[in-house]
JSON list of C-alpha atoms in Angstrom, two decimals:
[
{"chain": "A", "resi": 1, "resn": "MET", "atom": "CA", "xyz": [-0.18, -0.43, -0.16]},
{"chain": "A", "resi": 2, "resn": "GLY", "atom": "CA", "xyz": [1.36, 3.63, -0.68]},
{"chain": "A", "resi": 3, "resn": "SER", "atom": "CA", "xyz": [0.78, 6.95, 0.03]},
{"chain": "A", "resi": 4, "resn": "SER", "atom": "CA", "xyz": [-1.95, 9.61, -1.46]},
{"chain": "A", "resi": 5, "resn": "ARG", "atom": "CA", "xyz": [-0.98, 13.17, -1.63]},
{"chain": "A", "resi": 6, "resn": "ASN", "atom": "CA", "xyz": [-4.88, 13.90, -1.55]},
{"chain": "A", "resi": 7, "resn": "GLY", "atom": "CA", "xyz": [-5.46, 10.79, 1.06]},
{"chain": "A", "resi": 8, "resn": "PRO", "atom": "CA", "xyz": [-5.97, 10.79, 5.03]},
{"chain": "A", "resi": 9, "resn": "VAL", "atom": "CA", "xyz": [-4.37, 11.30, 7.73]},
{"chain": "A", "resi": 10, "resn": "LEU", "atom": "CA", "xyz": [-4.33, 8.64, 10.46]},
{"chain": "A", "resi": 11, "resn": "VAL", "atom": "CA", "xyz": [-3.01, 10.23, 13.37]},
{"chain": "A", "resi": 12, "resn": "CYS", "atom": "CA", "xyz": [-2.73, 6.82, 16.14]},
{"chain": "A", "resi": 13, "resn": "PHE", "atom": "CA", "xyz": [-3.01, 7.61, 20.61]},
{"chain": "A", "resi": 14, "resn": "ALA", "atom": "CA", "xyz": [-2.75, 4.92, 23.13]},
{"chain": "A", "resi": 15, "resn": "VAL", "atom": "CA", "xyz": [-5.08, 6.02, 25.66]},
{"chain": "A", "resi": 16, "resn": "ARG", "atom": "CA", "xyz": [-7.99, 8.53, 25.38]},
{"chain": "A", "resi": 17, "resn": "GLU", "atom": "CA", "xyz": [-6.70, 11.23, 27.49]},
{"chain": "A", "resi": 18, "resn": "GLU", "atom": "CA", "xyz": [-4.02, 11.26, 25.28]},
{"chain": "A", "resi": 19, "resn": "ALA", "atom": "CA", "xyz": [-6.56, 11.89, 22.10]},
{"chain": "A", "resi": 20, "resn": "ALA", "atom": "CA", "xyz": [-9.24, 13.45, 23.73]},
{"chain": "A", "resi": 21, "resn": "PRO", "atom": "CA", "xyz": [-7.81, 17.90, 23.40]},
{"chain": "A", "resi": 22, "resn": "PHE", "atom": "CA", "xyz": [-7.09, 16.60, 19.67]},
{"chain": "A", "resi": 23, "resn": "ARG", "atom": "CA", "xyz": [-10.16, 14.95, 18.16]},
{"chain": "A", "resi": 24, "resn": "ARG", "atom": "CA", "xyz": [-12.27, 17.55, 18.65]},
{"chain": "A", "resi": 25, "resn": "GLY", "atom": "CA", "xyz": [-14.44, 18.92, 16.03]},
{"chain": "A", "resi": 26, "resn": "LEU", "atom": "CA", "xyz": [-11.40, 17.12, 13.56]},
{"chain": "A", "resi": 27, "resn": "PRO", "atom": "CA", "xyz": [-12.34, 17.56, 9.56]},
{"chain": "A", "resi": 28, "resn": "SER", "atom": "CA", "xyz": [-13.41, 13.74, 7.77]},
{"chain": "A", "resi": 29, "resn": "THR", "atom": "CA", "xyz": [-9.23, 14.09, 6.57]},
{"chain": "A", "resi": 30, "resn": "VAL", "atom": "CA", "xyz": [-8.40, 13.00, 9.44]},
{"chain": "A", "resi": 31, "resn": "THR", "atom": "CA", "xyz": [-8.50, 9.90, 11.27]},
{"chain": "A", "resi": 32, "resn": "VAL", "atom": "CA", "xyz": [-7.82, 9.13, 14.84]},
{"chain": "A", "resi": 33, "resn": "LEU", "atom": "CA", "xyz": [-6.96, 5.66, 16.06]},
{"chain": "A", "resi": 34, "resn": "VAL", "atom": "CA", "xyz": [-6.86, 4.36, 20.14]},
{"chain": "A", "resi": 35, "resn": "SER", "atom": "CA", "xyz": [-4.60, 1.31, 20.30]},
{"chain": "A", "resi": 36, "resn": "GLY", "atom": "CA", "xyz": [-4.89, 0.54, 23.71]},
{"chain": "A", "resi": 37, "resn": "MET", "atom": "CA", "xyz": [-1.32, 0.36, 25.54]},
{"chain": "A", "resi": 38, "resn": "GLY", "atom": "CA", "xyz": [1.54, -1.23, 24.54]},
{"chain": "A", "resi": 39, "resn": "ALA", "atom": "CA", "xyz": [3.26, -2.75, 21.12]},
{"chain": "A", "resi": 40, "resn": "ALA", "atom": "CA", "xyz": [0.60, -5.90, 21.14]},
{"chain": "A", "resi": 41, "resn": "ALA", "atom": "CA", "xyz": [-3.03, -3.85, 20.88]},
{"chain": "A", "resi": 42, "resn": "ALA", "atom": "CA", "xyz": [-1.33, -1.42, 18.82]},
{"chain": "A", "resi": 43, "resn": "GLU", "atom": "CA", "xyz": [-0.39, -3.93, 16.56]},
{"chain": "A", "resi": 44, "resn": "ARG", "atom": "CA", "xyz": [-4.00, -5.87, 16.54]},
{"chain": "A", "resi": 45, "resn": "ALA", "atom": "CA", "xyz": [-5.17, -2.18, 15.73]},
{"chain": "A", "resi": 46, "resn": "THR", "atom": "CA", "xyz": [-2.83, -0.80, 14.09]},
{"chain": "A", "resi": 47, "resn": "LYS", "atom": "CA", "xyz": [-2.69, -3.55, 11.17]},
{"chain": "A", "resi": 48, "resn": "GLU", "atom": "CA", "xyz": [-6.67, -3.37, 10.70]},
{"chain": "A", "resi": 49, "resn": "LYS", "atom": "CA", "xyz": [-6.75, 0.29, 10.46]},
{"chain": "A", "resi": 50, "resn": "LEU", "atom": "CA", "xyz": [-3.97, 0.31, 8.27]},
{"chain": "A", "resi": 51, "resn": "ALA", "atom": "CA", "xyz": [-5.66, -2.40, 6.00]},
{"chain": "A", "resi": 52, "resn": "ALA", "atom": "CA", "xyz": [-9.08, -0.23, 5.79]},
{"chain": "A", "resi": 53, "resn": "ARG", "atom": "CA", "xyz": [-7.58, 2.62, 3.59]},
{"chain": "A", "resi": 54, "resn": "ASP", "atom": "CA", "xyz": [-4.64, 4.31, 1.76]},
{"chain": "A", "resi": 55, "resn": "TRP", "atom": "CA", "xyz": [-3.36, 6.72, 4.02]},
{"chain": "A", "resi": 56, "resn": "ARG", "atom": "CA", "xyz": [-1.56, 9.87, 3.04]},
{"chain": "A", "resi": 57, "resn": "MET", "atom": "CA", "xyz": [0.70, 9.87, 6.58]},
{"chain": "A", "resi": 58, "resn": "VAL", "atom": "CA", "xyz": [1.16, 7.83, 10.12]},
{"chain": "A", "resi": 59, "resn": "LEU", "atom": "CA", "xyz": [1.43, 10.07, 13.15]},
{"chain": "A", "resi": 60, "resn": "THR", "atom": "CA", "xyz": [2.33, 8.30, 16.61]},
{"chain": "A", "resi": 61, "resn": "CYS", "atom": "CA", "xyz": [1.10, 10.36, 18.86]},
{"chain": "A", "resi": 62, "resn": "GLY", "atom": "CA", "xyz": [0.87, 10.62, 23.21]},
{"chain": "A", "resi": 63, "resn": "PHE", "atom": "CA", "xyz": [2.59, 10.25, 26.12]},
{"chain": "A", "resi": 64, "resn": "ALA", "atom": "CA", "xyz": [6.26, 10.03, 26.02]},
{"chain": "A", "resi": 65, "resn": "GLY", "atom": "CA", "xyz": [8.52, 9.65, 29.80]},
{"chain": "A", "resi": 66, "resn": "GLY", "atom": "CA", "xyz": [11.57, 11.88, 29.79]},
{"chain": "A", "resi": 67, "resn": "LEU", "atom": "CA", "xyz": [14.38, 10.12, 29.29]},
{"chain": "A", "resi": 68, "resn": "ASN", "atom": "CA", "xyz": [16.65, 13.66, 29.04]},
{"chain": "A", "resi": 69, "resn": "PRO", "atom": "CA", "xyz": [16.54, 15.58, 32.36]},
{"chain": "A", "resi": 70, "resn": "ALA", "atom": "CA", "xyz": [16.85, 18.56, 30.48]},
{"chain": "A", "resi": 71, "resn": "LEU", "atom": "CA", "xyz": [13.32, 18.03, 28.82]},
{"chain": "A", "resi": 72, "resn": "PRO", "atom": "CA", "xyz": [10.29, 19.76, 30.79]},
{"chain": "A", "resi": 73, "resn": "ILE", "atom": "CA", "xyz": [6.70, 18.32, 30.88]},
{"chain": "A", "resi": 74, "resn": "GLY", "atom": "CA", "xyz": [4.64, 19.56, 28.64]},
{"chain": "A", "resi": 75, "resn": "ALA", "atom": "CA", "xyz": [7.52, 19.52, 25.72]},
{"chain": "A", "resi": 76, "resn": "VAL", "atom": "CA", "xyz": [5.95, 17.60, 22.75]},
{"chain": "A", "resi": 77, "resn": "LEU", "atom": "CA", "xyz": [9.16, 15.71, 20.49]},
{"chain": "A", "resi": 78, "resn": "CYS", "atom": "CA", "xyz": [8.71, 14.48, 17.00]},
{"chain": "A", "resi": 79, "resn": "GLU", "atom": "CA", "xyz": [10.84, 12.24, 15.63]},
{"chain": "A", "resi": 80, "resn": "ALA", "atom": "CA", "xyz": [10.01, 11.43, 11.48]},
{"chain": "A", "resi": 81, "resn": "ASP", "atom": "CA", "xyz": [11.24, 9.26, 8.42]},
{"chain": "A", "resi": 82, "resn": "GLU", "atom": "CA", "xyz": [12.84, 11.82, 5.89]},
{"chain": "A", "resi": 83, "resn": "ASN", "atom": "CA", "xyz": [10.00, 11.92, 3.27]},
{"chain": "A", "resi": 84, "resn": "PHE", "atom": "CA", "xyz": [7.15, 13.27, 5.60]},
{"chain": "A", "resi": 85, "resn": "PRO", "atom": "CA", "xyz": [5.32, 16.23, 4.31]},
{"chain": "A", "resi": 86, "resn": "LEU", "atom": "CA", "xyz": [4.81, 18.15, 7.58]},
{"chain": "A", "resi": 87, "resn": "HIS", "atom": "CA", "xyz": [8.21, 17.34, 9.42]},
{"chain": "A", "resi": 88, "resn": "GLN", "atom": "CA", "xyz": [8.80, 20.90, 9.29]},
{"chain": "A", "resi": 89, "resn": "ALA", "atom": "CA", "xyz": [6.10, 21.95, 9.64]},
{"chain": "A", "resi": 90, "resn": "LEU", "atom": "CA", "xyz": [5.48, 20.75, 13.12]},
{"chain": "A", "resi": 91, "resn": "LEU", "atom": "CA", "xyz": [9.29, 21.52, 14.01]},
{"chain": "A", "resi": 92, "resn": "GLY", "atom": "CA", "xyz": [7.94, 25.25, 12.82]},
{"chain": "A", "resi": 93, "resn": "ALA", "atom": "CA", "xyz": [4.87, 24.76, 15.88]},
{"chain": "A", "resi": 94, "resn": "GLY", "atom": "CA", "xyz": [6.78, 24.26, 18.69]},
{"chain": "A", "resi": 95, "resn": "ALA", "atom": "CA", "xyz": [8.27, 20.20, 18.28]},
{"chain": "A", "resi": 96, "resn": "LEU", "atom": "CA", "xyz": [11.75, 19.45, 19.26]},
{"chain": "A", "resi": 97, "resn": "ALA", "atom": "CA", "xyz": [13.73, 16.89, 17.08]},
{"chain": "A", "resi": 98, "resn": "GLY", "atom": "CA", "xyz": [14.02, 14.07, 19.45]},
{"chain": "A", "resi": 99, "resn": "ARG", "atom": "CA", "xyz": [14.87, 10.58, 20.20]},
{"chain": "A", "resi": 100, "resn": "PHE", "atom": "CA", "xyz": [12.29, 7.60, 20.97]},
{"chain": "A", "resi": 101, "resn": "HIS", "atom": "CA", "xyz": [13.02, 4.53, 22.66]},
{"chain": "A", "resi": 102, "resn": "CYS", "atom": "CA", "xyz": [10.30, 1.93, 22.21]},
{"chain": "A", "resi": 103, "resn": "ALA", "atom": "CA", "xyz": [10.18, 0.06, 25.53]},
{"chain": "A", "resi": 104, "resn": "GLU", "atom": "CA", "xyz": [7.86, -3.13, 26.74]},
{"chain": "A", "resi": 105, "resn": "ARG", "atom": "CA", "xyz": [6.85, -1.49, 29.95]},
{"chain": "A", "resi": 106, "resn": "VAL", "atom": "CA", "xyz": [6.31, 1.46, 31.61]},
{"chain": "A", "resi": 107, "resn": "ALA", "atom": "CA", "xyz": [9.34, 3.25, 33.15]},
{"chain": "A", "resi": 108, "resn": "VAL", "atom": "CA", "xyz": [8.31, 3.62, 36.58]},
{"chain": "A", "resi": 109, "resn": "THR", "atom": "CA", "xyz": [11.05, 5.08, 38.49]},
{"chain": "A", "resi": 110, "resn": "ALA", "atom": "CA", "xyz": [13.61, 7.80, 37.51]},
{"chain": "A", "resi": 111, "resn": "TYR", "atom": "CA", "xyz": [15.93, 5.40, 37.21]},
{"chain": "A", "resi": 112, "resn": "GLU", "atom": "CA", "xyz": [14.62, 3.38, 35.55]},
{"chain": "A", "resi": 113, "resn": "LYS", "atom": "CA", "xyz": [15.10, 6.19, 33.41]},
{"chain": "A", "resi": 114, "resn": "ALA", "atom": "CA", "xyz": [18.17, 6.95, 34.38]},
{"chain": "A", "resi": 115, "resn": "THR", "atom": "CA", "xyz": [19.03, 3.71, 32.90]},
{"chain": "A", "resi": 116, "resn": "LEU", "atom": "CA", "xyz": [17.54, 3.81, 29.93]},
{"chain": "A", "resi": 117, "resn": "ARG", "atom": "CA", "xyz": [19.08, 6.67, 28.59]},
{"chain": "A", "resi": 118, "resn": "GLU", "atom": "CA", "xyz": [22.68, 5.81, 29.64]},
{"chain": "A", "resi": 119, "resn": "ARG", "atom": "CA", "xyz": [21.70, 2.70, 27.43]},
{"chain": "A", "resi": 120, "resn": "THR", "atom": "CA", "xyz": [20.05, 4.21, 24.09]},
{"chain": "A", "resi": 121, "resn": "GLY", "atom": "CA", "xyz": [20.72, 7.48, 24.15]},
{"chain": "A", "resi": 122, "resn": "ALA", "atom": "CA", "xyz": [17.01, 8.50, 23.53]},
{"chain": "A", "resi": 123, "resn": "ASP", "atom": "CA", "xyz": [15.12, 11.82, 24.70]},
{"chain": "A", "resi": 124, "resn": "ALA", "atom": "CA", "xyz": [11.99, 9.70, 26.03]},
{"chain": "A", "resi": 125, "resn": "VAL", "atom": "CA", "xyz": [10.63, 6.63, 26.31]},
{"chain": "A", "resi": 126, "resn": "GLU", "atom": "CA", "xyz": [7.33, 5.20, 24.93]},
{"chain": "A", "resi": 127, "resn": "MET", "atom": "CA", "xyz": [5.95, 1.63, 24.29]},
{"chain": "A", "resi": 128, "resn": "GLU", "atom": "CA", "xyz": [3.41, 1.90, 20.78]},
{"chain": "A", "resi": 129, "resn": "SER", "atom": "CA", "xyz": [5.29, 4.01, 17.97]},
{"chain": "A", "resi": 130, "resn": "GLY", "atom": "CA", "xyz": [7.94, 1.53, 17.40]},
{"chain": "A", "resi": 131, "resn": "ILE", "atom": "CA", "xyz": [5.50, -1.14, 15.97]},
{"chain": "A", "resi": 132, "resn": "ILE", "atom": "CA", "xyz": [3.29, 1.60, 14.81]},
{"chain": "A", "resi": 133, "resn": "ARG", "atom": "CA", "xyz": [6.35, 3.03, 12.37]},
{"chain": "A", "resi": 134, "resn": "ARG", "atom": "CA", "xyz": [7.55, -0.40, 11.65]},
{"chain": "A", "resi": 135, "resn": "LEU", "atom": "CA", "xyz": [4.18, -1.31, 10.45]},
{"chain": "A", "resi": 136, "resn": "CYS", "atom": "CA", "xyz": [4.50, 2.30, 7.95]},
{"chain": "A", "resi": 137, "resn": "ARG", "atom": "CA", "xyz": [7.98, 1.59, 6.02]},
{"chain": "A", "resi": 138, "resn": "GLU", "atom": "CA", "xyz": [6.65, -2.01, 5.41]},
{"chain": "A", "resi": 139, "resn": "ARG", "atom": "CA", "xyz": [3.34, -0.14, 3.42]},
{"chain": "A", "resi": 140, "resn": "GLY", "atom": "CA", "xyz": [5.30, 2.57, 2.43]},
{"chain": "A", "resi": 141, "resn": "ILE", "atom": "CA", "xyz": [3.19, 4.99, 4.44]},
{"chain": "A", "resi": 142, "resn": "PRO", "atom": "CA", "xyz": [5.78, 8.15, 5.98]},
{"chain": "A", "resi": 143, "resn": "SER", "atom": "CA", "xyz": [4.85, 8.07, 9.52]},
{"chain": "A", "resi": 144, "resn": "ALA", "atom": "CA", "xyz": [6.78, 10.54, 12.49]},
{"chain": "A", "resi": 145, "resn": "THR", "atom": "CA", "xyz": [6.12, 10.12, 16.34]},
{"chain": "A", "resi": 146, "resn": "VAL", "atom": "CA", "xyz": [5.25, 13.03, 17.71]},
{"chain": "A", "resi": 147, "resn": "ARG", "atom": "CA", "xyz": [4.49, 12.78, 21.21]},
{"chain": "A", "resi": 148, "resn": "VAL", "atom": "CA", "xyz": [4.54, 15.88, 24.66]},
{"chain": "A", "resi": 149, "resn": "ILE", "atom": "CA", "xyz": [6.62, 14.74, 27.77]},
{"chain": "A", "resi": 150, "resn": "SER", "atom": "CA", "xyz": [4.39, 13.93, 30.94]},
{"chain": "A", "resi": 151, "resn": "ASP", "atom": "CA", "xyz": [6.30, 12.92, 32.92]},
{"chain": "A", "resi": 152, "resn": "ALA", "atom": "CA", "xyz": [10.65, 13.54, 33.72]},
{"chain": "A", "resi": 153, "resn": "ALA", "atom": "CA", "xyz": [13.04, 11.75, 33.77]},
{"chain": "A", "resi": 154, "resn": "ASN", "atom": "CA", "xyz": [13.91, 13.06, 37.11]},
{"chain": "A", "resi": 155, "resn": "ASP", "atom": "CA", "xyz": [10.07, 12.04, 38.32]},
{"chain": "A", "resi": 156, "resn": "ASP", "atom": "CA", "xyz": [8.71, 8.66, 39.76]},
{"chain": "A", "resi": 157, "resn": "LEU", "atom": "CA", "xyz": [5.54, 7.76, 38.73]},
{"chain": "A", "resi": 158, "resn": "PRO", "atom": "CA", "xyz": [2.97, 6.85, 41.73]},
{"chain": "A", "resi": 159, "resn": "LEU", "atom": "CA", "xyz": [2.32, 3.47, 41.10]},
{"chain": "A", "resi": 160, "resn": "ASP", "atom": "CA", "xyz": [3.07, 0.51, 39.21]},
{"chain": "A", "resi": 161, "resn": "PHE", "atom": "CA", "xyz": [0.81, 0.77, 35.75]},
{"chain": "A", "resi": 162, "resn": "ASN", "atom": "CA", "xyz": [2.11, -1.95, 34.65]},
{"chain": "A", "resi": 163, "resn": "ALA", "atom": "CA", "xyz": [0.28, -3.95, 36.93]},
{"chain": "A", "resi": 164, "resn": "LEU", "atom": "CA", "xyz": [-2.69, -1.76, 36.24]},
{"chain": "A", "resi": 165, "resn": "MET", "atom": "CA", "xyz": [-2.86, -3.00, 32.51]},
{"chain": "A", "resi": 166, "resn": "LYS", "atom": "CA", "xyz": [-4.71, -5.70, 31.05]},
{"chain": "A", "resi": 167, "resn": "PRO", "atom": "CA", "xyz": [-4.17, -7.67, 27.91]},
{"chain": "A", "resi": 168, "resn": "ASP", "atom": "CA", "xyz": [-5.31, -5.60, 25.59]},
{"chain": "A", "resi": 169, "resn": "GLY", "atom": "CA", "xyz": [-3.68, -2.77, 26.61]},
{"chain": "A", "resi": 170, "resn": "ARG", "atom": "CA", "xyz": [-6.09, -0.62, 28.62]},
{"chain": "A", "resi": 171, "resn": "LEU", "atom": "CA", "xyz": [-6.01, -0.20, 32.27]},
{"chain": "A", "resi": 172, "resn": "HIS", "atom": "CA", "xyz": [-7.83, -1.88, 34.70]},
{"chain": "A", "resi": 173, "resn": "PHE", "atom": "CA", "xyz": [-10.23, 0.09, 36.30]},
{"chain": "A", "resi": 174, "resn": "PRO", "atom": "CA", "xyz": [-10.91, -1.98, 39.41]},
{"chain": "A", "resi": 175, "resn": "ARG", "atom": "CA", "xyz": [-7.75, -2.88, 39.99]},
{"chain": "A", "resi": 176, "resn": "LEU", "atom": "CA", "xyz": [-6.43, 1.20, 40.08]},
{"chain": "A", "resi": 177, "resn": "LEU", "atom": "CA", "xyz": [-9.45, 1.68, 42.54]},
{"chain": "A", "resi": 178, "resn": "GLY", "atom": "CA", "xyz": [-7.94, -1.33, 44.01]},
{"chain": "A", "resi": 179, "resn": "GLU", "atom": "CA", "xyz": [-4.26, 0.18, 44.63]},
{"chain": "A", "resi": 180, "resn": "VAL", "atom": "CA", "xyz": [-6.05, 3.49, 45.42]},
{"chain": "A", "resi": 181, "resn": "LEU", "atom": "CA", "xyz": [-8.22, 2.21, 48.10]},
{"chain": "A", "resi": 182, "resn": "THR", "atom": "CA", "xyz": [-5.15, 0.71, 49.77]},
{"chain": "A", "resi": 183, "resn": "GLN", "atom": "CA", "xyz": [-2.48, 3.48, 49.83]},
{"chain": "A", "resi": 184, "resn": "PRO", "atom": "CA", "xyz": [-4.66, 6.25, 50.48]},
{"chain": "A", "resi": 185, "resn": "GLN", "atom": "CA", "xyz": [-1.06, 8.49, 50.96]},
{"chain": "A", "resi": 186, "resn": "LYS", "atom": "CA", "xyz": [-0.52, 7.76, 46.65]},
{"chain": "A", "resi": 187, "resn": "ILE", "atom": "CA", "xyz": [-3.80, 9.92, 46.21]},
{"chain": "A", "resi": 188, "resn": "PRO", "atom": "CA", "xyz": [-2.36, 13.65, 46.06]},
{"chain": "A", "resi": 189, "resn": "ALA", "atom": "CA", "xyz": [0.18, 12.74, 43.48]},
{"chain": "A", "resi": 190, "resn": "LEU", "atom": "CA", "xyz": [-1.87, 11.25, 41.33]},
{"chain": "A", "resi": 191, "resn": "LEU", "atom": "CA", "xyz": [-4.22, 14.01, 40.98]},
{"chain": "A", "resi": 192, "resn": "ALA", "atom": "CA", "xyz": [-1.21, 15.81, 40.61]},
{"chain": "A", "resi": 193, "resn": "LEU", "atom": "CA", "xyz": [-0.40, 13.40, 37.90]},
{"chain": "A", "resi": 194, "resn": "GLY", "atom": "CA", "xyz": [-3.38, 13.51, 36.05]},
{"chain": "A", "resi": 195, "resn": "ARG", "atom": "CA", "xyz": [-3.26, 17.57, 36.02]},
{"chain": "A", "resi": 196, "resn": "ARG", "atom": "CA", "xyz": [0.45, 17.47, 34.73]},
{"chain": "A", "resi": 197, "resn": "SER", "atom": "CA", "xyz": [-0.63, 14.58, 32.45]},
{"chain": "A", "resi": 198, "resn": "ARG", "atom": "CA", "xyz": [-4.10, 16.65, 31.00]},
{"chain": "A", "resi": 199, "resn": "LEU", "atom": "CA", "xyz": [-1.82, 20.08, 30.50]},
{"chain": "A", "resi": 200, "resn": "ALA", "atom": "CA", "xyz": [0.36, 17.22, 28.14]},
{"chain": "A", "resi": 201, "resn": "ALA", "atom": "CA", "xyz": [-2.33, 16.45, 26.33]},
{"chain": "A", "resi": 202, "resn": "ASP", "atom": "CA", "xyz": [-3.74, 19.90, 25.54]},
{"chain": "A", "resi": 203, "resn": "GLN", "atom": "CA", "xyz": [0.12, 21.26, 24.72]},
{"chain": "A", "resi": 204, "resn": "LEU", "atom": "CA", "xyz": [0.15, 18.07, 22.11]},
{"chain": "A", "resi": 205, "resn": "ALA", "atom": "CA", "xyz": [-3.40, 19.26, 20.65]},
{"chain": "A", "resi": 206, "resn": "THR", "atom": "CA", "xyz": [-1.57, 22.60, 20.21]},
{"chain": "A", "resi": 207, "resn": "VAL", "atom": "CA", "xyz": [1.03, 21.67, 18.09]},
{"chain": "A", "resi": 208, "resn": "LEU", "atom": "CA", "xyz": [-0.70, 18.81, 16.32]},
{"chain": "A", "resi": 209, "resn": "ARG", "atom": "CA", "xyz": [-3.96, 21.19, 15.24]},
{"chain": "A", "resi": 210, "resn": "ALA", "atom": "CA", "xyz": [-1.00, 23.72, 13.89]},
{"chain": "A", "resi": 211, "resn": "VAL", "atom": "CA", "xyz": [-0.73, 21.27, 11.24]},
{"chain": "A", "resi": 212, "resn": "LEU", "atom": "CA", "xyz": [-3.45, 19.15, 10.47]},
{"chain": "A", "resi": 213, "resn": "PRO", "atom": "CA", "xyz": [-6.08, 19.49, 8.93]},
{"chain": "A", "resi": 214, "resn": "LEU", "atom": "CA", "xyz": [-3.37, 19.72, 5.73]}
]
């Protein structure tokens, strides 16, 4: 499958919270896919979507954990194919050129992030873009990773979200509630993470909406 110059654009997110500020009022030329977290969920959902239409380009978007200590929460990073049509436009809209590491699990602690930074040299870590970009390359579809830092390199997450994921890549909310009830001291940190994540999603949407629709 190749890309069509006037074809539709697919924008992939792992969870609804990442996509929410961007997806309101989109034109018919832009389609949002919410795949679920992790490579397996992203592969299942993306394969089905890529087979459905002749896509002009694909963006894999959402949150990322900071690995580069210089990057603050809210920084938008972009890594794109050489032939990606919107690469320069994204940089002009405020995205920073960066390198991503696609991991098999959420990096929960600052120590994990420092270890990944030392091992990979990447600026940020996430879990879906590697497989999505590979599927696009196999089909000749230009693609880019555009993600926003939702937790900085020196931040520990309040819970181990790896233990709270269902097999389909979505959060297991009863299990999450159970964790909160047994660790009520984590509630302020979880609320703060929610606020920062919403602001990060807004910042990502601002950059994406500056270049989409085309």
